[in-house]
Amino acid sequence: MKFLLIRPAARFEGKPIISFPMTHPPLGLLYLGAVLEQEGHKVEILDYLVENITREQLKISLKSSDAVGITFIDNFQLVADISKIIRKLNPRIPIIIGGSYCSFLPKDSLVKIPEADISVIGEGEQVILEIVNHLNGTKKLSDIHGIYYRTKKSIKSGKRPKIIKDLDTLPFPARHLVEKHEYGISPWHYKIMNNVTALISSRGCPFSCGFCSKYSNVIEDWKFRMRSAENVVNELIEINKKYNSVVIVDDNFLADKKRAYQIFDMILESNIDMEFFIEGARVDTADKKLYKKMKKAGVKTILYGLESGNQDVLDFYNKNITLNQIQKAIKLAREMNFFVYTSFIIGAPIETKKQIENTIKFACSLPIDLANFGVLTYLTGSSLWIEAVKNKKISPSEYAIIAEKSNNLGNFTKSELIEYTINAYKAFYFRPSYILKQIYRSLLRNDIRLLINGLKYLTIINKWGKNSPQNV
Ligand code: B12
């Protein structure tokens, strides 16, 4: 059987909308590709995020395929559009959809995407093989775990989702399926990482920040699971044969210190020679001995979710960190000369304008290289969303709602929130001391392109009008 796996991409003025901090390979599809190939099936991936794919190309790929799988996080309209085209080109091919939206709103996803036949909840590796059995005529849809499916008259659910207990049993992602593509490009089109791929070493997160979507909030048996250090390092050895750098996309890669030490010790003992970007780190895992090892092992960049410069707002988010921990961790990261990315949230329902200003001041006081400011959004599956649904402030089928005054989710209007966000960017990036420091750091790194692109970023920020941050 041949599967055509697709990642659609939003486009703005002909260019893809790339999320902060950079483009990633479609890791979920690469895992599905790996299990399908392991069972002897053929797989092709069309990644619209990084390639302009014509209708003719899609037609050719569909011709040789028996089923289509589409992944997406939030943009269901794009999936609906592409599914419509697929249906026109091939009225009978099964269309299976999966990813965050389907996991949190499985039934609704089939309502919003009328051409799709099956929607998958949570991890897809076992489910896709059960779906293959269904397509081969050996399994009924009603017996498949973790799906909703369309019948002639209604949308029905299969059996309750099962989670993969031992992640070490999974094959490594089938990266060869996207090897012709380049990833690691920033929103302002700078190549952040060269010859990069992505890796995930755990699923879920042991913490419960209110703004974060958690599968455990909606999938009964879901829990935080980690791969063993050996398994992770074996994958890194395989990766290093083809790639120079890797972005680690775990929600919280350093969650288990013991495992973190094991991983970096094993990297140092091996011949692995790669650059690492840890995309999800908490400040409470900062520790000088560990950071020294990380630096030696090739970690260049870390992204921390700092969220706020106000302790009561951090507590409101149930972030479980203190301002003091933030200051200490960031200082240590700078001492190690890591490139430090951070993200902040603006507009908690308990937040005043003064507190937003505090967050901006706090960000400016820290020795960080990049700061991303985003308006608080109630995401499906987050504790904030669950609470708001319970209080009838939002309907259970809403996907992402901005925390604004008009729906009683915040203190400010949408345009005020956008204005404050733009102010935050300008206040942070247009400081002469920051610009001088970044010039110095770029020269130290011998990276003039980074400097030029940094300046390009400043000109983009400078031009931002009322709605721009949503498009970047
Ligand atoms: C890397 C990442 C990104 C990258 C790359 C995203 C991409 N399109 O590939 C970037 C930085 C670009 C990004 C952007 C965004 N992201 Co993001 N991202 C992640 C992150 C950290 C890892 C994703 C990943 O690779 N996981 C590992 C793979 C193995 O899992 P997976 O992709 O979920 O795939 C599995 C299943 O979902 C399923 N599956 C997926 N697709 C399909 C398809 C079929 C056919 C089947 C059968 C199964 C299936 O099977 C896969 C294997 O088990 C997750 C958090 C997390 N830890 O998962 C957040 C996460 C997915 N992102 C999230 C959000 C909100 C966003 C943004 C909307 C943020 C923003 N405001 O801009 C954008 C949306 C961009 C877009 N339209 O694509 C939320 C989604 C929450 C929700 N309720 O939907 C998450 C869960 C973070 C969080 N906890 O809040 N993101």
JSON list of C-alpha atoms and ligand atoms in Angstrom, two decimals, residues 3-10 17-32 35 47 49 68-76 78 95-105 118-129 131 146-147 164 167 170 173 183 198-205 209 211-215 222 247-252 279-280 303 372 374-375 377-382 385 398-400 469-470 472, ligand 1:
[
{"chain": "A", "resi": 3, "resn": "PHE", "atom": "CA", "xyz": [0.55, 6.43, 1.68]},
{"chain": "A", "resi": 4, "resn": "LEU", "atom": "CA", "xyz": [0.75, 10.03, 0.59]},
{"chain": "A", "resi": 5, "resn": "LEU", "atom": "CA", "xyz": [1.44, 12.16, 3.69]},
{"chain": "A", "resi": 6, "resn": "ILE", "atom": "CA", "xyz": [0.86, 15.89, 3.50]},
{"chain": "A", "resi": 7, "resn": "ARG", "atom": "CA", "xyz": [1.70, 18.94, 5.60]},
{"chain": "A", "resi": 8, "resn": "PRO", "atom": "CA", "xyz": [-0.19, 21.97, 4.33]},
{"chain": "A", "resi": 9, "resn": "ALA", "atom": "CA", "xyz": [1.10, 25.48, 4.93]},
{"chain": "A", "resi": 10, "resn": "ALA", "atom": "CA", "xyz": [-0.47, 28.86, 5.31]},
{"chain": "A", "resi": 17, "resn": "ILE", "atom": "CA", "xyz": [3.91, 31.83, 7.21]},
{"chain": "A", "resi": 18, "resn": "ILE", "atom": "CA", "xyz": [6.68, 30.48, 9.36]},
{"chain": "A", "resi": 19, "resn": "SER", "atom": "CA", "xyz": [6.25, 30.29, 13.08]},
{"chain": "A", "resi": 20, "resn": "PHE", "atom": "CA", "xyz": [8.77, 31.37, 15.63]},
{"chain": "A", "resi": 21, "resn": "PRO", "atom": "CA", "xyz": [11.57, 30.41, 15.90]},
{"chain": "A", "resi": 22, "resn": "MET", "atom": "CA", "xyz": [12.02, 28.57, 12.56]},
{"chain": "A", "resi": 23, "resn": "THR", "atom": "CA", "xyz": [10.75, 25.94, 10.11]},
{"chain": "A", "resi": 24, "resn": "HIS", "atom": "CA", "xyz": [10.91, 22.33, 11.29]},
{"chain": "A", "resi": 25, "resn": "PRO", "atom": "CA", "xyz": [10.66, 19.05, 9.43]},
{"chain": "A", "resi": 26, "resn": "PRO", "atom": "CA", "xyz": [7.22, 17.42, 9.92]},
{"chain": "A", "resi": 27, "resn": "LEU", "atom": "CA", "xyz": [8.36, 15.05, 12.67]},
{"chain": "A", "resi": 28, "resn": "GLY", "atom": "CA", "xyz": [4.91, 13.50, 13.24]},
{"chain": "A", "resi": 29, "resn": "LEU", "atom": "CA", "xyz": [4.70, 12.46, 9.56]},
{"chain": "A", "resi": 30, "resn": "LEU", "atom": "CA", "xyz": [8.27, 11.14, 9.68]},
{"chain": "A", "resi": 31, "resn": "TYR", "atom": "CA", "xyz": [7.29, 8.85, 12.57]},
{"chain": "A", "resi": 32, "resn": "LEU", "atom": "CA", "xyz": [4.22, 7.65, 10.64]},
{"chain": "A", "resi": 35, "resn": "VAL", "atom": "CA", "xyz": [6.24, 2.65, 11.02]},
{"chain": "A", "resi": 47, "resn": "ASP", "atom": "CA", "xyz": [5.54, 19.39, 2.56]},
{"chain": "A", "resi": 49, "resn": "LEU", "atom": "CA", "xyz": [5.42, 24.53, 4.15]},
{"chain": "A", "resi": 68, "resn": "VAL", "atom": "CA", "xyz": [-3.76, 10.19, 2.08]},
{"chain": "A", "resi": 69, "resn": "GLY", "atom": "CA", "xyz": [-2.75, 11.36, 5.56]},
{"chain": "A", "resi": 70, "resn": "ILE", "atom": "CA", "xyz": [-2.74, 15.06, 6.43]},
{"chain": "A", "resi": 71, "resn": "THR", "atom": "CA", "xyz": [-1.18, 16.60, 9.53]},
{"chain": "A", "resi": 72, "resn": "PHE", "atom": "CA", "xyz": [-2.02, 20.00, 10.97]},
{"chain": "A", "resi": 73, "resn": "ILE", "atom": "CA", "xyz": [-1.89, 21.99, 14.17]},
{"chain": "A", "resi": 74, "resn": "ASP", "atom": "CA", "xyz": [-4.43, 24.77, 13.86]},
{"chain": "A", "resi": 75, "resn": "ASN", "atom": "CA", "xyz": [-5.20, 25.68, 10.25]},
{"chain": "A", "resi": 76, "resn": "PHE", "atom": "CA", "xyz": [-8.21, 23.47, 9.48]},
{"chain": "A", "resi": 78, "resn": "LEU", "atom": "CA", "xyz": [-6.22, 24.87, 4.63]},
{"chain": "A", "resi": 95, "resn": "ILE", "atom": "CA", "xyz": [-8.37, 10.87, 3.62]},
{"chain": "A", "resi": 96, "resn": "ILE", "atom": "CA", "xyz": [-7.08, 10.56, 7.18]},
{"chain": "A", "resi": 97, "resn": "ILE", "atom": "CA", "xyz": [-6.31, 13.63, 9.27]},
{"chain": "A", "resi": 98, "resn": "GLY", "atom": "CA", "xyz": [-4.27, 13.95, 12.47]},
{"chain": "A", "resi": 99, "resn": "GLY", "atom": "CA", "xyz": [-2.29, 16.35, 14.66]},
{"chain": "A", "resi": 100, "resn": "SER", "atom": "CA", "xyz": [-3.16, 18.73, 17.48]},
{"chain": "A", "resi": 101, "resn": "TYR", "atom": "CA", "xyz": [-6.53, 19.99, 16.23]},
{"chain": "A", "resi": 102, "resn": "CYS", "atom": "CA", "xyz": [-7.79, 16.44, 15.63]},
{"chain": "A", "resi": 103, "resn": "SER", "atom": "CA", "xyz": [-6.49, 15.31, 19.01]},
{"chain": "A", "resi": 104, "resn": "PHE", "atom": "CA", "xyz": [-8.31, 18.05, 20.89]},
{"chain": "A", "resi": 105, "resn": "LEU", "atom": "CA", "xyz": [-11.40, 18.40, 18.67]},
{"chain": "A", "resi": 118, "resn": "ILE", "atom": "CA", "xyz": [-11.03, 9.50, 9.63]},
{"chain": "A", "resi": 119, "resn": "SER", "atom": "CA", "xyz": [-9.65, 11.79, 12.35]},
{"chain": "A", "resi": 120, "resn": "VAL", "atom": "CA", "xyz": [-6.91, 10.47, 14.63]},
{"chain": "A", "resi": 121, "resn": "ILE", "atom": "CA", "xyz": [-6.57, 11.38, 18.32]},
{"chain": "A", "resi": 122, "resn": "GLY", "atom": "CA", "xyz": [-3.08, 11.58, 19.84]},
{"chain": "A", "resi": 123, "resn": "GLU", "atom": "CA", "xyz": [-0.14, 9.46, 18.72]},
{"chain": "A", "resi": 124, "resn": "GLY", "atom": "CA", "xyz": [-0.61, 7.99, 15.27]},
{"chain": "A", "resi": 125, "resn": "GLU", "atom": "CA", "xyz": [1.99, 5.24, 14.99]},
{"chain": "A", "resi": 126, "resn": "GLN", "atom": "CA", "xyz": [-0.20, 2.35, 16.17]},
{"chain": "A", "resi": 127, "resn": "VAL", "atom": "CA", "xyz": [-3.41, 3.85, 14.80]},
{"chain": "A", "resi": 128, "resn": "ILE", "atom": "CA", "xyz": [-2.13, 4.21, 11.22]},
{"chain": "A", "resi": 129, "resn": "LEU", "atom": "CA", "xyz": [-1.27, 0.49, 11.14]},
{"chain": "A", "resi": 131, "resn": "ILE", "atom": "CA", "xyz": [-6.15, 1.87, 9.64]},
{"chain": "A", "resi": 146, "resn": "GLY", "atom": "CA", "xyz": [-8.16, 6.66, 18.99]},
{"chain": "A", "resi": 147, "resn": "ILE", "atom": "CA", "xyz": [-10.24, 7.65, 15.96]},
{"chain": "A", "resi": 164, "resn": "ILE", "atom": "CA", "xyz": [2.57, 4.06, 23.40]},
{"chain": "A", "resi": 167, "resn": "LEU", "atom": "CA", "xyz": [8.80, 5.02, 23.24]},
{"chain": "A", "resi": 170, "resn": "LEU", "atom": "CA", "xyz": [9.36, 3.12, 17.95]},
{"chain": "A", "resi": 173, "resn": "PRO", "atom": "CA", "xyz": [11.73, 8.99, 12.09]},
{"chain": "A", "resi": 183, "resn": "TYR", "atom": "CA", "xyz": [14.54, 23.59, 7.32]},
{"chain": "A", "resi": 198, "resn": "ALA", "atom": "CA", "xyz": [14.45, 17.66, 14.53]},
{"chain": "A", "resi": 199, "resn": "LEU", "atom": "CA", "xyz": [14.35, 15.13, 17.33]},
{"chain": "A", "resi": 200, "resn": "ILE", "atom": "CA", "xyz": [11.90, 14.47, 20.16]},
{"chain": "A", "resi": 201, "resn": "SER", "atom": "CA", "xyz": [13.05, 12.47, 23.18]},
{"chain": "A", "resi": 202, "resn": "SER", "atom": "CA", "xyz": [9.89, 12.54, 25.30]},
{"chain": "A", "resi": 203, "resn": "ARG", "atom": "CA", "xyz": [6.17, 13.05, 24.90]},
{"chain": "A", "resi": 204, "resn": "GLY", "atom": "CA", "xyz": [4.15, 15.26, 27.20]},
{"chain": "A", "resi": 205, "resn": "CYS", "atom": "CA", "xyz": [5.38, 17.32, 30.09]},
{"chain": "A", "resi": 209, "resn": "CYS", "atom": "CA", "xyz": [1.16, 25.48, 32.84]},
{"chain": "A", "resi": 211, "resn": "PHE", "atom": "CA", "xyz": [-1.77, 28.25, 28.81]},
{"chain": "A", "resi": 212, "resn": "CYS", "atom": "CA", "xyz": [-0.26, 25.04, 27.39]},
{"chain": "A", "resi": 213, "resn": "SER", "atom": "CA", "xyz": [-2.32, 22.44, 25.55]},
{"chain": "A", "resi": 214, "resn": "LYS", "atom": "CA", "xyz": [-1.93, 19.10, 27.28]},
{"chain": "A", "resi": 215, "resn": "TYR", "atom": "CA", "xyz": [-3.05, 15.80, 25.87]},
{"chain": "A", "resi": 222, "resn": "TRP", "atom": "CA", "xyz": [-1.92, 10.08, 28.58]},
{"chain": "A", "resi": 247, "resn": "VAL", "atom": "CA", "xyz": [16.63, 20.98, 17.06]},
{"chain": "A", "resi": 248, "resn": "ILE", "atom": "CA", "xyz": [15.22, 19.17, 20.07]},
{"chain": "A", "resi": 249, "resn": "VAL", "atom": "CA", "xyz": [11.49, 19.83, 20.24]},
{"chain": "A", "resi": 250, "resn": "ASP", "atom": "CA", "xyz": [10.58, 18.24, 23.59]},
{"chain": "A", "resi": 251, "resn": "ASP", "atom": "CA", "xyz": [8.31, 20.39, 25.74]},
{"chain": "A", "resi": 252, "resn": "ASN", "atom": "CA", "xyz": [10.87, 20.01, 28.49]},
{"chain": "A", "resi": 279, "resn": "GLU", "atom": "CA", "xyz": [13.74, 24.43, 21.95]},
{"chain": "A", "resi": 280, "resn": "GLY", "atom": "CA", "xyz": [11.94, 23.73, 25.23]},
{"chain": "A", "resi": 303, "resn": "LEU", "atom": "CA", "xyz": [14.72, 28.58, 24.14]},
{"chain": "A", "resi": 372, "resn": "ASN", "atom": "CA", "xyz": [9.26, 36.75, 21.40]},
{"chain": "A", "resi": 374, "resn": "GLY", "atom": "CA", "xyz": [2.77, 36.83, 22.11]},
{"chain": "A", "resi": 375, "resn": "VAL", "atom": "CA", "xyz": [-0.75, 37.67, 23.12]},
{"chain": "A", "resi": 377, "resn": "THR", "atom": "CA", "xyz": [-4.44, 32.69, 23.62]},
{"chain": "A", "resi": 378, "resn": "TYR", "atom": "CA", "xyz": [-6.81, 30.17, 25.14]},
{"chain": "A", "resi": 379, "resn": "LEU", "atom": "CA", "xyz": [-5.76, 27.02, 23.27]},
{"chain": "A", "resi": 380, "resn": "THR", "atom": "CA", "xyz": [-7.95, 23.93, 23.17]},
{"chain": "A", "resi": 381, "resn": "GLY", "atom": "CA", "xyz": [-6.79, 21.41, 25.70]},
{"chain": "A", "resi": 382, "resn": "SER", "atom": "CA", "xyz": [-5.12, 23.97, 27.96]},
{"chain": "A", "resi": 385, "resn": "TRP", "atom": "CA", "xyz": [-9.45, 26.78, 27.95]},
{"chain": "A", "resi": 398, "resn": "GLU", "atom": "CA", "xyz": [-13.50, 26.81, 19.79]},
{"chain": "A", "resi": 399, "resn": "TYR", "atom": "CA", "xyz": [-9.85, 26.18, 18.97]},
{"chain": "A", "resi": 400, "resn": "ALA", "atom": "CA", "xyz": [-7.93, 29.27, 19.98]},
{"chain": "A", "resi": 469, "resn": "PRO", "atom": "CA", "xyz": [2.64, 40.30, 14.59]},
{"chain": "A", "resi": 470, "resn": "GLN", "atom": "CA", "xyz": [-0.03, 37.71, 13.76]},
{"chain": "A", "resi": 472, "resn": "VAL", "atom": "CA", "xyz": [5.09, 36.79, 11.34]},
{"chain": "B", "resi": 1, "resn": "B12", "atom": "C1", "xyz": [7.81, 21.75, 16.79]},
{"chain": "B", "resi": 1, "resn": "B12", "atom": "C2", "xyz": [6.50, 22.44, 17.05]},
{"chain": "B", "resi": 1, "resn": "B12", "atom": "C3", "xyz": [6.14, 23.46, 16.21]},
{"chain": "B", "resi": 1, "resn": "B12", "atom": "C4", "xyz": [6.98, 23.84, 15.00]},
{"chain": "B", "resi": 1, "resn": "B12", "atom": "C5", "xyz": [6.69, 22.95, 13.80]},
{"chain": "B", "resi": 1, "resn": "B12", "atom": "C6", "xyz": [5.21, 22.71, 13.60]},
{"chain": "B", "resi": 1, "resn": "B12", "atom": "C7", "xyz": [4.84, 21.84, 12.44]},
{"chain": "B", "resi": 1, "resn": "B12", "atom": "N1", "xyz": [3.85, 22.26, 11.70]},
{"chain": "B", "resi": 1, "resn": "B12", "atom": "O1", "xyz": [5.42, 20.81, 12.18]},
{"chain": "B", "resi": 1, "resn": "B12", "atom": "C8", "xyz": [6.58, 25.32, 14.82]},
{"chain": "B", "resi": 1, "resn": "B12", "atom": "C9", "xyz": [7.54, 26.14, 15.64]},
{"chain": "B", "resi": 1, "resn": "B12", "atom": "C10", "xyz": [6.58, 25.84, 13.39]},
{"chain": "B", "resi": 1, "resn": "B12", "atom": "C11", "xyz": [5.20, 25.31, 15.49]},
{"chain": "B", "resi": 1, "resn": "B12", "atom": "C12", "xyz": [4.24, 26.24, 15.23]},
{"chain": "B", "resi": 1, "resn": "B12", "atom": "C13", "xyz": [3.02, 26.29, 15.89]},
{"chain": "B", "resi": 1, "resn": "B12", "atom": "N2", "xyz": [2.65, 25.59, 16.96]},
{"chain": "B", "resi": 1, "resn": "B12", "atom": "CO1", "xyz": [3.68, 24.13, 17.61]},
{"chain": "B", "resi": 1, "resn": "B12", "atom": "N3", "xyz": [4.56, 22.75, 18.39]},
{"chain": "B", "resi": 1, "resn": "B12", "atom": "C14", "xyz": [5.67, 22.06, 18.14]},
{"chain": "B", "resi": 1, "resn": "B12", "atom": "C15", "xyz": [5.96, 20.99, 19.20]},
{"chain": "B", "resi": 1, "resn": "B12", "atom": "C16", "xyz": [6.93, 21.59, 20.22]},
{"chain": "B", "resi": 1, "resn": "B12", "atom": "C17", "xyz": [6.50, 19.68, 18.70]},
{"chain": "B", "resi": 1, "resn": "B12", "atom": "C18", "xyz": [5.71, 19.07, 17.53]},
{"chain": "B", "resi": 1, "resn": "B12", "atom": "C19", "xyz": [6.29, 17.74, 17.20]},
{"chain": "B", "resi": 1, "resn": "B12", "atom": "O2", "xyz": [7.13, 17.63, 16.32]},
{"chain": "B", "resi": 1, "resn": "B12", "atom": "N4", "xyz": [5.91, 16.72, 17.94]},
{"chain": "B", "resi": 1, "resn": "B12", "atom": "C20", "xyz": [6.39, 15.37, 17.79]},
{"chain": "B", "resi": 1, "resn": "B12", "atom": "C21", "xyz": [5.53, 14.57, 16.85]},
{"chain": "B", "resi": 1, "resn": "B12", "atom": "C22", "xyz": [5.98, 13.13, 16.88]},
{"chain": "B", "resi": 1, "resn": "B12", "atom": "O3", "xyz": [4.21, 14.66, 17.31]},
{"chain": "B", "resi": 1, "resn": "B12", "atom": "P1", "xyz": [3.01, 15.28, 16.44]},
{"chain": "B", "resi": 1, "resn": "B12", "atom": "O4", "xyz": [3.50, 16.26, 15.47]},
{"chain": "B", "resi": 1, "resn": "B12", "atom": "O5", "xyz": [1.96, 15.66, 17.37]},
{"chain": "B", "resi": 1, "resn": "B12", "atom": "O6", "xyz": [2.52, 14.00, 15.59]},
{"chain": "B", "resi": 1, "resn": "B12", "atom": "C23", "xyz": [1.94, 12.85, 16.20]},
{"chain": "B", "resi": 1, "resn": "B12", "atom": "C24", "xyz": [0.43, 12.92, 16.40]},
{"chain": "B", "resi": 1, "resn": "B12", "atom": "O7", "xyz": [-0.09, 14.21, 16.50]},
{"chain": "B", "resi": 1, "resn": "B12", "atom": "C25", "xyz": [-0.15, 12.16, 15.25]},
{"chain": "B", "resi": 1, "resn": "B12", "atom": "N5", "xyz": [-0.35, 12.83, 13.99]},
{"chain": "B", "resi": 1, "resn": "B12", "atom": "C26", "xyz": [0.04, 14.04, 13.57]},
{"chain": "B", "resi": 1, "resn": "B12", "atom": "N6", "xyz": [-0.33, 14.24, 12.30]},
{"chain": "B", "resi": 1, "resn": "B12", "atom": "C27", "xyz": [-0.94, 13.15, 11.88]},
{"chain": "B", "resi": 1, "resn": "B12", "atom": "C28", "xyz": [-1.52, 12.84, 10.64]},
{"chain": "B", "resi": 1, "resn": "B12", "atom": "C29", "xyz": [-2.10, 11.58, 10.48]},
{"chain": "B", "resi": 1, "resn": "B12", "atom": "C30", "xyz": [-2.67, 11.24, 9.15]},
{"chain": "B", "resi": 1, "resn": "B12", "atom": "C31", "xyz": [-2.14, 10.66, 11.56]},
{"chain": "B", "resi": 1, "resn": "B12", "atom": "C32", "xyz": [-2.74, 9.32, 11.38]},
{"chain": "B", "resi": 1, "resn": "B12", "atom": "C33", "xyz": [-1.59, 10.99, 12.80]},
{"chain": "B", "resi": 1, "resn": "B12", "atom": "C34", "xyz": [-0.99, 12.22, 12.94]},
{"chain": "B", "resi": 1, "resn": "B12", "atom": "O8", "xyz": [0.82, 11.15, 15.05]},
{"chain": "B", "resi": 1, "resn": "B12", "atom": "C35", "xyz": [2.13, 11.72, 15.20]},
{"chain": "B", "resi": 1, "resn": "B12", "atom": "C36", "xyz": [3.06, 10.65, 15.71]},
{"chain": "B", "resi": 1, "resn": "B12", "atom": "O9", "xyz": [2.68, 10.19, 16.97]},
{"chain": "B", "resi": 1, "resn": "B12", "atom": "C37", "xyz": [4.54, 20.81, 19.81]},
{"chain": "B", "resi": 1, "resn": "B12", "atom": "C38", "xyz": [4.51, 20.31, 21.25]},
{"chain": "B", "resi": 1, "resn": "B12", "atom": "C39", "xyz": [4.76, 18.83, 21.29]},
{"chain": "B", "resi": 1, "resn": "B12", "atom": "N7", "xyz": [5.63, 18.43, 22.18]},
{"chain": "B", "resi": 1, "resn": "B12", "atom": "O10", "xyz": [4.21, 18.05, 20.51]},
{"chain": "B", "resi": 1, "resn": "B12", "atom": "C40", "xyz": [3.92, 22.19, 19.64]},
{"chain": "B", "resi": 1, "resn": "B12", "atom": "C41", "xyz": [2.42, 22.31, 19.44]},
{"chain": "B", "resi": 1, "resn": "B12", "atom": "C42", "xyz": [1.94, 21.24, 18.50]},
{"chain": "B", "resi": 1, "resn": "B12", "atom": "N8", "xyz": [2.27, 23.65, 18.78]},
{"chain": "B", "resi": 1, "resn": "B12", "atom": "C43", "xyz": [1.26, 24.27, 19.16]},
{"chain": "B", "resi": 1, "resn": "B12", "atom": "C44", "xyz": [0.88, 25.54, 18.63]},
{"chain": "B", "resi": 1, "resn": "B12", "atom": "C45", "xyz": [-0.28, 26.24, 19.31]},
{"chain": "B", "resi": 1, "resn": "B12", "atom": "C46", "xyz": [1.53, 26.09, 17.52]},
{"chain": "B", "resi": 1, "resn": "B12", "atom": "C47", "xyz": [1.17, 27.40, 16.81]},
{"chain": "B", "resi": 1, "resn": "B12", "atom": "C48", "xyz": [-0.32, 27.60, 16.56]},
{"chain": "B", "resi": 1, "resn": "B12", "atom": "C49", "xyz": [1.80, 28.54, 17.62]},
{"chain": "B", "resi": 1, "resn": "B12", "atom": "C50", "xyz": [1.56, 29.91, 17.06]},
{"chain": "B", "resi": 1, "resn": "B12", "atom": "N9", "xyz": [0.73, 30.67, 17.76]},
{"chain": "B", "resi": 1, "resn": "B12", "atom": "O11", "xyz": [2.08, 30.27, 16.05]},
{"chain": "B", "resi": 1, "resn": "B12", "atom": "C51", "xyz": [1.96, 27.27, 15.49]},
{"chain": "B", "resi": 1, "resn": "B12", "atom": "C52", "xyz": [1.12, 26.69, 14.33]},
{"chain": "B", "resi": 1, "resn": "B12", "atom": "C53", "xyz": [1.95, 26.56, 13.08]},
{"chain": "B", "resi": 1, "resn": "B12", "atom": "C54", "xyz": [1.29, 25.78, 11.97]},
{"chain": "B", "resi": 1, "resn": "B12", "atom": "N10", "xyz": [0.18, 26.26, 11.44]},
{"chain": "B", "resi": 1, "resn": "B12", "atom": "O12", "xyz": [1.79, 24.76, 11.56]},
{"chain": "B", "resi": 1, "resn": "B12", "atom": "C55", "xyz": [0.47, 23.55, 20.23]},
{"chain": "B", "resi": 1, "resn": "B12", "atom": "C56", "xyz": [-0.83, 22.99, 19.68]},
{"chain": "B", "resi": 1, "resn": "B12", "atom": "C57", "xyz": [-1.91, 23.06, 20.71]},
{"chain": "B", "resi": 1, "resn": "B12", "atom": "C58", "xyz": [-3.26, 22.83, 20.16]},
{"chain": "B", "resi": 1, "resn": "B12", "atom": "N11", "xyz": [-4.23, 22.91, 21.01]},
{"chain": "B", "resi": 1, "resn": "B12", "atom": "O13", "xyz": [-3.46, 22.61, 18.99]},
{"chain": "B", "resi": 1, "resn": "B12", "atom": "C59", "xyz": [1.51, 22.48, 20.73]},
{"chain": "B", "resi": 1, "resn": "B12", "atom": "C60", "xyz": [0.90, 21.13, 21.18]},
{"chain": "B", "resi": 1, "resn": "B12", "atom": "C61", "xyz": [2.28, 23.14, 21.89]},
{"chain": "B", "resi": 1, "resn": "B12", "atom": "C62", "xyz": [1.44, 23.29, 23.14]},
{"chain": "B", "resi": 1, "resn": "B12", "atom": "N12", "xyz": [1.52, 22.36, 24.06]},
{"chain": "B", "resi": 1, "resn": "B12", "atom": "O14", "xyz": [0.70, 24.24, 23.31]},
{"chain": "B", "resi": 1, "resn": "B12", "atom": "N13", "xyz": [5.08, 24.33, 16.34]}
]
